[in-house]
GROMACS .gro file of C-alpha atoms in nm:
model
  334
    1MET     CA    1  -3.803   3.256  -3.235
    2VAL     CA    2  -3.712   3.038  -3.529
    3LYS     CA    3  -3.724   2.669  -3.449
    4MET     CA    4  -3.558   2.366  -3.619
    5SER     CA    5  -3.902   2.250  -3.733
    6ASP     CA    6  -3.936   2.579  -3.912
    7VAL     CA    7  -3.613   2.524  -4.095
    8ALA     CA    8  -3.733   2.174  -4.189
    9ARG     CA    9  -4.056   2.302  -4.337
   10LEU     CA   10  -3.864   2.564  -4.535
   11ALA     CA   11  -3.614   2.317  -4.669
   12GLY     CA   12  -3.880   2.034  -4.733
   13VAL     CA   13  -3.689   1.785  -4.514
   14SER     CA   14  -3.737   1.621  -4.178
   15THR     CA   15  -3.633   1.783  -3.848
   16MET     CA   16  -3.384   1.492  -3.808
   17THR     CA   17  -3.213   1.589  -4.131
   18VAL     CA   18  -3.184   1.954  -4.025
   19SER     CA   19  -3.034   1.818  -3.696
   20ASN     CA   20  -2.781   1.611  -3.890
   21VAL     CA   21  -2.679   1.912  -4.095
   22VAL     CA   22  -2.631   2.169  -3.823
   23ASN     CA   23  -2.441   1.908  -3.603
   24GLY     CA   24  -2.198   1.843  -3.878
   25ARG     CA   25  -2.287   1.482  -3.934
   26ARG     CA   26  -2.192   1.338  -4.277
   27SER     CA   27  -2.496   1.120  -4.337
   28VAL     CA   28  -2.673   1.385  -4.554
   29ASN     CA   29  -2.600   1.416  -4.927
   30THR     CA   30  -2.456   1.736  -5.070
   31GLU     CA   31  -2.770   1.855  -5.239
   32ILE     CA   32  -2.994   1.825  -4.924
   33ARG     CA   33  -2.726   1.973  -4.707
   34GLN     CA   34  -2.703   2.287  -4.923
   35ARG     CA   35  -3.090   2.318  -4.920
   36VAL     CA   36  -3.081   2.301  -4.530
   37LEU     CA   37  -2.798   2.541  -4.504
   38GLU     CA   38  -2.981   2.795  -4.729
   39ALA     CA   39  -3.305   2.757  -4.525
   40VAL     CA   40  -3.097   2.813  -4.211
   41GLU     CA   41  -2.955   3.142  -4.357
   42GLU     CA   42  -3.301   3.247  -4.492
   43SER     CA   43  -3.480   3.191  -4.157
   44GLY     CA   44  -3.217   3.323  -3.940
   45TYR     CA   45  -3.211   3.002  -3.727
   46VAL     CA   46  -2.948   2.986  -3.446
   47MET     CA   47  -2.882   2.657  -3.275
   48ASN     CA   48  -2.954   2.674  -2.907
   49ARG     CA   49  -2.651   2.509  -2.745
   50SER     CA   50  -2.768   2.562  -2.392
   51ALA     CA   51  -3.091   2.380  -2.486
   52ARG     CA   52  -2.906   2.089  -2.619
   53THR     CA   53  -2.689   2.071  -2.309
   54LEU     CA   54  -3.006   2.073  -2.084
   55ARG     CA   55  -3.171   1.799  -2.305
   56THR     CA   56  -2.874   1.565  -2.345
   57GLY     CA   57  -2.624   1.658  -2.082
   58THR     CA   58  -2.355   1.730  -2.359
   59THR     CA   59  -2.261   2.017  -2.575
   60GLY     CA   60  -2.145   1.815  -2.882
   61VAL     CA   61  -1.801   1.984  -2.855
   62ILE     CA   62  -1.466   1.822  -2.761
   63GLY     CA   63  -1.132   1.973  -2.722
   64LEU     CA   64  -0.790   1.889  -2.883
   65ALA     CA   65  -0.475   2.023  -2.729
   66VAL     CA   66  -0.138   1.980  -2.925
   67PRO     CA   67   0.214   2.123  -2.856
   68ALA     CA   68   0.236   2.309  -3.173
   69ILE     CA   69  -0.010   2.358  -3.462
   70GLU     CA   70   0.258   2.464  -3.715
   71HIS     CA   71   0.428   2.129  -3.671
   72ALA     CA   72   0.334   1.907  -3.970
   73TYR     CA   73   0.252   1.602  -3.769
   74PHE     CA   74   0.016   1.791  -3.524
   75ALA     CA   75  -0.152   1.979  -3.804
   76GLU     CA   76  -0.227   1.650  -3.974
   77LEU     CA   77  -0.341   1.501  -3.642
   78ALA     CA   78  -0.582   1.789  -3.596
   79GLY     CA   79  -0.730   1.743  -3.945
   80ARG     CA   80  -0.784   1.377  -3.865
   81VAL     CA   81  -0.956   1.439  -3.531
   82VAL     CA   82  -1.190   1.708  -3.683
   83ALA     CA   83  -1.288   1.482  -3.965
   84GLN     CA   84  -1.357   1.173  -3.749
   85ALA     CA   85  -1.525   1.364  -3.473
   86ALA     CA   86  -1.767   1.517  -3.729
   87GLU     CA   87  -1.865   1.166  -3.827
   88ARG     CA   88  -1.962   1.105  -3.463
   89GLY     CA   89  -2.154   1.425  -3.442
   90TYR     CA   90  -1.884   1.638  -3.257
   91ARG     CA   91  -1.731   1.970  -3.322
   92VAL     CA   92  -1.367   2.030  -3.209
   93THR     CA   93  -1.190   2.315  -3.050
   94VAL     CA   94  -0.805   2.323  -3.092
   95GLU     CA   95  -0.572   2.454  -2.834
   96GLN     CA   96  -0.190   2.486  -2.849
   97THR     CA   97   0.004   2.406  -2.531
   98GLY     CA   98   0.365   2.478  -2.624
   99ALA     CA   99   0.478   2.135  -2.487
  100HIS     CA  100   0.474   2.282  -2.131
  101VAL     CA  101   0.311   2.138  -1.827
  102GLN     CA  102   0.135   2.471  -1.755
  103GLY     CA  103   0.015   2.485  -2.114
  104GLU     CA  104  -0.132   2.138  -2.094
  105ILE     CA  105  -0.304   2.221  -1.754
  106ASP     CA  106  -0.434   2.538  -1.900
  107ALA     CA  107  -0.586   2.349  -2.199
  108VAL     CA  108  -0.769   2.139  -1.959
  109ALA     CA  109  -0.905   2.448  -1.778
  110LEU     CA  110  -1.008   2.611  -2.111
  111SER     CA  111  -1.201   2.295  -2.208
  112ARG     CA  112  -1.388   2.304  -1.885
  113THR     CA  113  -1.463   2.685  -1.942
  114LEU     CA  114  -1.590   2.608  -2.294
  115GLU     CA  115  -1.802   2.336  -2.146
  116CYS     CA  116  -1.640   2.069  -2.385
  117ASP     CA  117  -1.768   1.714  -2.333
  118GLY     CA  118  -1.414   1.586  -2.313
  119LEU     CA  119  -1.050   1.647  -2.428
  120ILE     CA  120  -0.783   1.474  -2.626
  121LEU     CA  121  -0.454   1.598  -2.508
  122SER     CA  122  -0.118   1.533  -2.671
  123ALA     CA  123   0.084   1.534  -2.354
  124ILE     CA  124   0.449   1.616  -2.334
  125GLY     CA  125   0.496   1.776  -1.998
  126ILE     CA  126   0.240   1.628  -1.749
  127GLY     CA  127   0.308   1.313  -1.550
  128PRO     CA  128   0.086   1.044  -1.402
  129GLU     CA  129  -0.015   1.241  -1.092
  130GLU     CA  130  -0.119   1.545  -1.292
  131ALA     CA  131  -0.303   1.328  -1.538
  132ARG     CA  132  -0.499   1.154  -1.256
  133LEU     CA  133  -0.609   1.487  -1.111
  134LEU     CA  134  -0.695   1.635  -1.455
  135ASN     CA  135  -0.895   1.327  -1.545
  136GLN     CA  136  -1.118   1.392  -1.247
  137SER     CA  137  -1.221   1.731  -1.383
  138ILE     CA  138  -1.305   1.633  -1.750
  139PRO     CA  139  -1.323   1.322  -1.953
  140LEU     CA  140  -0.965   1.305  -2.087
  141VAL     CA  141  -0.766   1.079  -2.335
  142LEU     CA  142  -0.388   1.132  -2.368
  143LEU     CA  143  -0.168   1.092  -2.676
  144GLY     CA  144   0.184   1.057  -2.543
  145GLU     CA  145   0.477   0.850  -2.447
  146LYS     CA  146   0.505   0.871  -2.079
  147LEU     CA  147   0.395   0.581  -1.857
  148PHE     CA  148   0.058   0.663  -1.717
  149GLU     CA  149  -0.035   0.323  -1.572
  150GLU     CA  150  -0.402   0.321  -1.516
  151THR     CA  151  -0.453   0.687  -1.426
  152VAL     CA  152  -0.604   0.782  -1.759
  153ASP     CA  153  -0.689   0.651  -2.098
  154HIS     CA  154  -0.377   0.660  -2.319
  155ILE     CA  155  -0.285   0.605  -2.692
  156ALA     CA  156   0.090   0.534  -2.742
  157MET     CA  157   0.294   0.524  -3.057
  158PRO     CA  158   0.511   0.216  -3.128
  159ASN     CA  159   0.829   0.413  -3.076
  160SER     CA  160   1.080   0.155  -2.980
  161GLU     CA  161   0.934  -0.107  -3.222
  162GLY     CA  162   0.925   0.142  -3.500
  163THR     CA  163   1.287   0.281  -3.480
  164ARG     CA  164   1.411  -0.084  -3.425
  165ALA     CA  165   1.257  -0.181  -3.758
  166ALA     CA  166   1.383   0.130  -3.931
  167THR     CA  167   1.748   0.050  -3.811
  168VAL     CA  168   1.723  -0.310  -3.920
  169HIS     CA  169   1.592  -0.190  -4.263
  170LEU     CA  170   1.902   0.025  -4.313
  171ALA     CA  171   2.121  -0.260  -4.215
  172SER     CA  172   1.948  -0.492  -4.459
  173GLN     CA  173   2.021  -0.240  -4.727
  174GLY     CA  174   2.391  -0.282  -4.654
  175CYS     CA  175   2.445   0.003  -4.411
  176LYS     CA  176   2.734  -0.063  -4.164
  177ARG     CA  177   2.765   0.280  -3.998
  178ILE     CA  178   2.409   0.399  -3.896
  179ALA     CA  179   2.379   0.726  -3.725
  180TRP     CA  180   2.091   0.848  -3.497
  181ALA     CA  181   1.960   1.196  -3.555
  182SER     CA  182   1.770   1.331  -3.256
  183ASN     CA  183   1.776   1.593  -2.977
  184PRO     CA  184   1.884   1.455  -2.642
  185SER     CA  185   1.615   1.360  -2.394
  186PRO     CA  186   1.546   1.601  -2.104
  187GLU     CA  187   1.752   1.524  -1.795
  188GLY     CA  188   1.586   1.275  -1.567
  189GLU     CA  189   1.340   1.157  -1.829
  190THR     CA  190   1.334   0.772  -1.859
  191HIS     CA  191   1.030   0.724  -2.082
  192ASN     CA  192   0.940   0.952  -2.370
  193VAL     CA  193   0.961   0.979  -2.742
  194VAL     CA  194   1.340   1.038  -2.765
  195VAL     CA  195   1.427   0.776  -2.503
  196ASP     CA  196   1.200   0.505  -2.652
  197ARG     CA  197   1.303   0.573  -3.009
  198LEU     CA  198   1.677   0.579  -2.918
  199GLN     CA  199   1.626   0.240  -2.744
  200GLY     CA  200   1.476   0.099  -3.058
  201TYR     CA  201   1.774   0.233  -3.265
  202ARG     CA  202   2.016   0.050  -3.024
  203GLN     CA  203   1.807  -0.272  -3.042
  204GLY     CA  204   1.810  -0.250  -3.421
  205LEU     CA  205   2.189  -0.224  -3.413
  206ALA     CA  206   2.215  -0.524  -3.190
  207ASP     CA  207   1.970  -0.726  -3.409
  208SER     CA  208   2.194  -0.644  -3.705
  209GLY     CA  209   2.518  -0.725  -3.535
  210LEU     CA  210   2.640  -0.363  -3.568
  211PRO     CA  211   2.836  -0.203  -3.283
  212GLU     CA  212   2.727   0.134  -3.114
  213ASP     CA  213   2.942   0.428  -3.163
  214PRO     CA  214   2.883   0.754  -2.965
  215ARG     CA  215   3.032   0.946  -3.266
  216LEU     CA  216   2.719   0.847  -3.464
  217LEU     CA  217   2.481   1.036  -3.235
  218VAL     CA  218   2.422   1.352  -3.442
  219PRO     CA  219   2.469   1.668  -3.233
  220MET     CA  220   2.140   1.849  -3.202
  221ASP     CA  221   1.966   2.069  -2.944
  222GLN     CA  222   1.614   2.065  -3.083
  223PRO     CA  223   1.434   1.815  -3.316
  224THR     CA  224   1.409   2.063  -3.606
  225MET     CA  225   1.530   2.068  -3.961
  226HIS     CA  226   1.777   2.342  -3.889
  227ASP     CA  227   1.943   2.166  -3.595
  228ALA     CA  228   1.957   1.840  -3.798
  229ALA     CA  229   2.124   1.996  -4.091
  230ASP     CA  230   2.374   2.168  -3.871
  231GLY     CA  231   2.458   1.853  -3.691
  232ILE     CA  232   2.507   1.652  -4.001
  233ARG     CA  233   2.732   1.925  -4.144
  234GLN     CA  234   2.931   1.918  -3.813
  235MET     CA  235   2.973   1.539  -3.827
  236GLY     CA  236   3.089   1.564  -4.195
  237LYS     CA  237   3.341   1.841  -4.122
  238GLU     CA  238   3.480   1.630  -3.829
  239GLY     CA  239   3.536   1.335  -4.057
  240VAL     CA  240   3.285   1.103  -3.895
  241GLU     CA  241   3.198   0.831  -4.140
  242PHE     CA  242   2.843   0.702  -4.178
  243ASP     CA  243   2.632   0.546  -4.451
  244GLY     CA  244   2.285   0.553  -4.295
  245VAL     CA  245   2.088   0.771  -4.069
  246VAL     CA  246   1.780   0.699  -3.856
  247ALA     CA  247   1.590   1.023  -3.773
  248VAL     CA  248   1.364   1.066  -3.483
  249THR     CA  249   1.095   1.224  -3.708
  250ASP     CA  250   1.038   1.296  -4.060
  251THR     CA  251   1.093   1.662  -3.998
  252VAL     CA  252   1.449   1.577  -3.868
  253ALA     CA  253   1.500   1.358  -4.167
  254PHE     CA  254   1.446   1.644  -4.403
  255GLY     CA  255   1.707   1.848  -4.226
  256VAL     CA  256   1.944   1.552  -4.244
  257ILE     CA  257   1.902   1.531  -4.618
  258ARG     CA  258   1.969   1.908  -4.645
  259GLY     CA  259   2.282   1.878  -4.442
  260LEU     CA  260   2.395   1.581  -4.657
  261ALA     CA  261   2.340   1.778  -4.975
  262ASP     CA  262   2.549   2.065  -4.827
  263LEU     CA  263   2.842   1.809  -4.776
  264GLY     CA  264   2.812   1.691  -5.135
  265LEU     CA  265   2.665   1.355  -5.029
  266ARG     CA  266   2.377   1.188  -5.228
  267VAL     CA  267   2.071   1.016  -5.087
  268PRO     CA  268   2.051   0.715  -5.115
  269GLN     CA  269   2.363   0.662  -5.315
  270ASP     CA  270   2.613   0.773  -5.049
  271VAL     CA  271   2.382   0.774  -4.736
  272ARG     CA  272   2.053   0.616  -4.680
  273VAL     CA  273   1.800   0.802  -4.465
  274ILE     CA  274   1.470   0.703  -4.290
  275GLY     CA  275   1.235   0.909  -4.077
  276TYR     CA  276   0.936   0.839  -3.842
  277ASP     CA  277   0.569   0.970  -3.872
  278ASP     CA  278   0.494   0.937  -4.253
  279ILE     CA  279   0.377   1.309  -4.274
  280GLU     CA  280   0.234   1.408  -4.604
  281GLN     CA  281   0.555   1.572  -4.730
  282ALA     CA  282   0.740   1.240  -4.700
  283LYS     CA  283   0.567   1.124  -5.025
  284PHE     CA  284   0.664   1.428  -5.221
  285SER     CA  285   1.022   1.520  -5.108
  286THR     CA  286   1.310   1.457  -5.347
  287PRO     CA  287   1.403   1.190  -5.283
  288SER     CA  288   1.078   1.064  -5.137
  289LEU     CA  289   1.135   0.972  -4.771
  290SER     CA  290   1.136   0.617  -4.632
  291THR     CA  291   0.967   0.626  -4.288
  292ILE     CA  292   0.792   0.445  -4.006
  293ALA     CA  293   0.411   0.499  -4.048
  294PRO     CA  294   0.211   0.459  -3.735
  295ASP     CA  295  -0.163   0.402  -3.823
  296HIS     CA  296  -0.273   0.761  -3.751
  297ASP     CA  297  -0.633   0.697  -3.851
  298TRP     CA  298  -0.640   0.405  -3.608
  299MET     CA  299  -0.496   0.622  -3.338
  300VAL     CA  300  -0.758   0.895  -3.375
  301SER     CA  301  -1.042   0.650  -3.404
  302ALA     CA  302  -0.920   0.463  -3.090
  303ALA     CA  303  -0.887   0.807  -2.900
  304LEU     CA  304  -1.238   0.909  -2.999
  305ASN     CA  305  -1.380   0.571  -2.906
  306LEU     CA  306  -1.214   0.587  -2.559
  307LEU     CA  307  -1.326   0.950  -2.510
  308THR     CA  308  -1.682   0.893  -2.597
  309GLU     CA  309  -1.699   0.600  -2.372
  310ARG     CA  310  -1.547   0.797  -2.092
  311ILE     CA  311  -1.802   1.079  -2.157
  312LYS     CA  312  -2.074   0.824  -2.088
  313ASP     CA  313  -1.899   0.656  -1.796
  314SER     CA  314  -1.602   0.805  -1.628
  315SER     CA  315  -1.570   0.536  -1.358
  316HIS     CA  316  -1.356   0.276  -1.524
  317ARG     CA  317  -0.982   0.267  -1.501
  318GLY     CA  318  -0.745   0.400  -1.757
  319ARG     CA  319  -0.664   0.193  -2.061
  320GLU     CA  320  -0.352   0.207  -2.273
  321LEU     CA  321  -0.343   0.108  -2.647
  322VAL     CA  322  -0.038   0.107  -2.879
  323ALA     CA  323  -0.076   0.192  -3.245
  324PRO     CA  324   0.026  -0.054  -3.510
  325PHE     CA  325   0.275   0.055  -3.776
  326ARG     CA  326   0.420  -0.006  -4.120
  327LEU     CA  327   0.764   0.053  -4.253
  328ILE     CA  328   0.731   0.226  -4.592
  329ALA     CA  329   1.039   0.205  -4.796
  330ARG     CA  330   1.075   0.491  -5.055
  331GLU     CA  331   1.353   0.642  -5.254
  332SER     CA  332   1.572   0.763  -4.963
  333THR     CA  333   1.666   0.408  -4.877
  334SER     CA  334   1.622   0.226  -5.208
   0.00000   0.00000   0.00000
């Protein structure tokens, strides 16, 4: 059986260097990494995960579960988690939950089956009680907007603060009739992304001395570009006047801009638009999109720090952190 020391001799490096390469750590330069990989292939070496588990009590693999991989925000989140996890010596398995309670519970079960050391879960459906029970079965960190109290480690976005700043920004640019583009919150929900960002929008109006008008709530069923474009077109056809739009996400903002174009309205000359998330496309759209930019790298780093601490010691109470953010003003509000 080929051992790691055999690969090290073949590549002319230390066993530690081989370990760093096969475990995906970034502390090895490109030339040496390539030499080690060629030695691995030539020797037929296969890393013994079971041996590692027995030796260290860990597999070196963590899970990430998100609602939908095809959504730009979650795709970018996955990329950041994979990159930062590799720097810590971890591989990542990615699962899609469909934003349903059962999907999130299944993701936890899959992570246990795969013997992941822990799981980062972007939670939409589960509540505090489910989170408490799930946290007992595997080290868990949640990314989400519900109140989980001290049941589990939790990284939250600055939802209310961000949309409040976005609304005040539009008002400072001279907007007097600012619309809110979002799907309605599920019935009975009192604390989630939609509820919190709507609250921030309302606070921003109050800060700017602008009245609320229910006619300025864009009619939408889902937070998609399609529904946002349809909703804006409907408002235009009904003669609702507005000169600014705060969108619940950047994706929704792109739909708003499409709908405005179909109505013959220009952005930002006729209507100013701002989104939330600062996904990559926001920089390259025409016009480029103003947005609220949570510090995504900070969020991922904080989540991984919490997870690795919980992997080592699962006895402490849950901790909640809120990400910092910036308002990025681009062409859509200039």
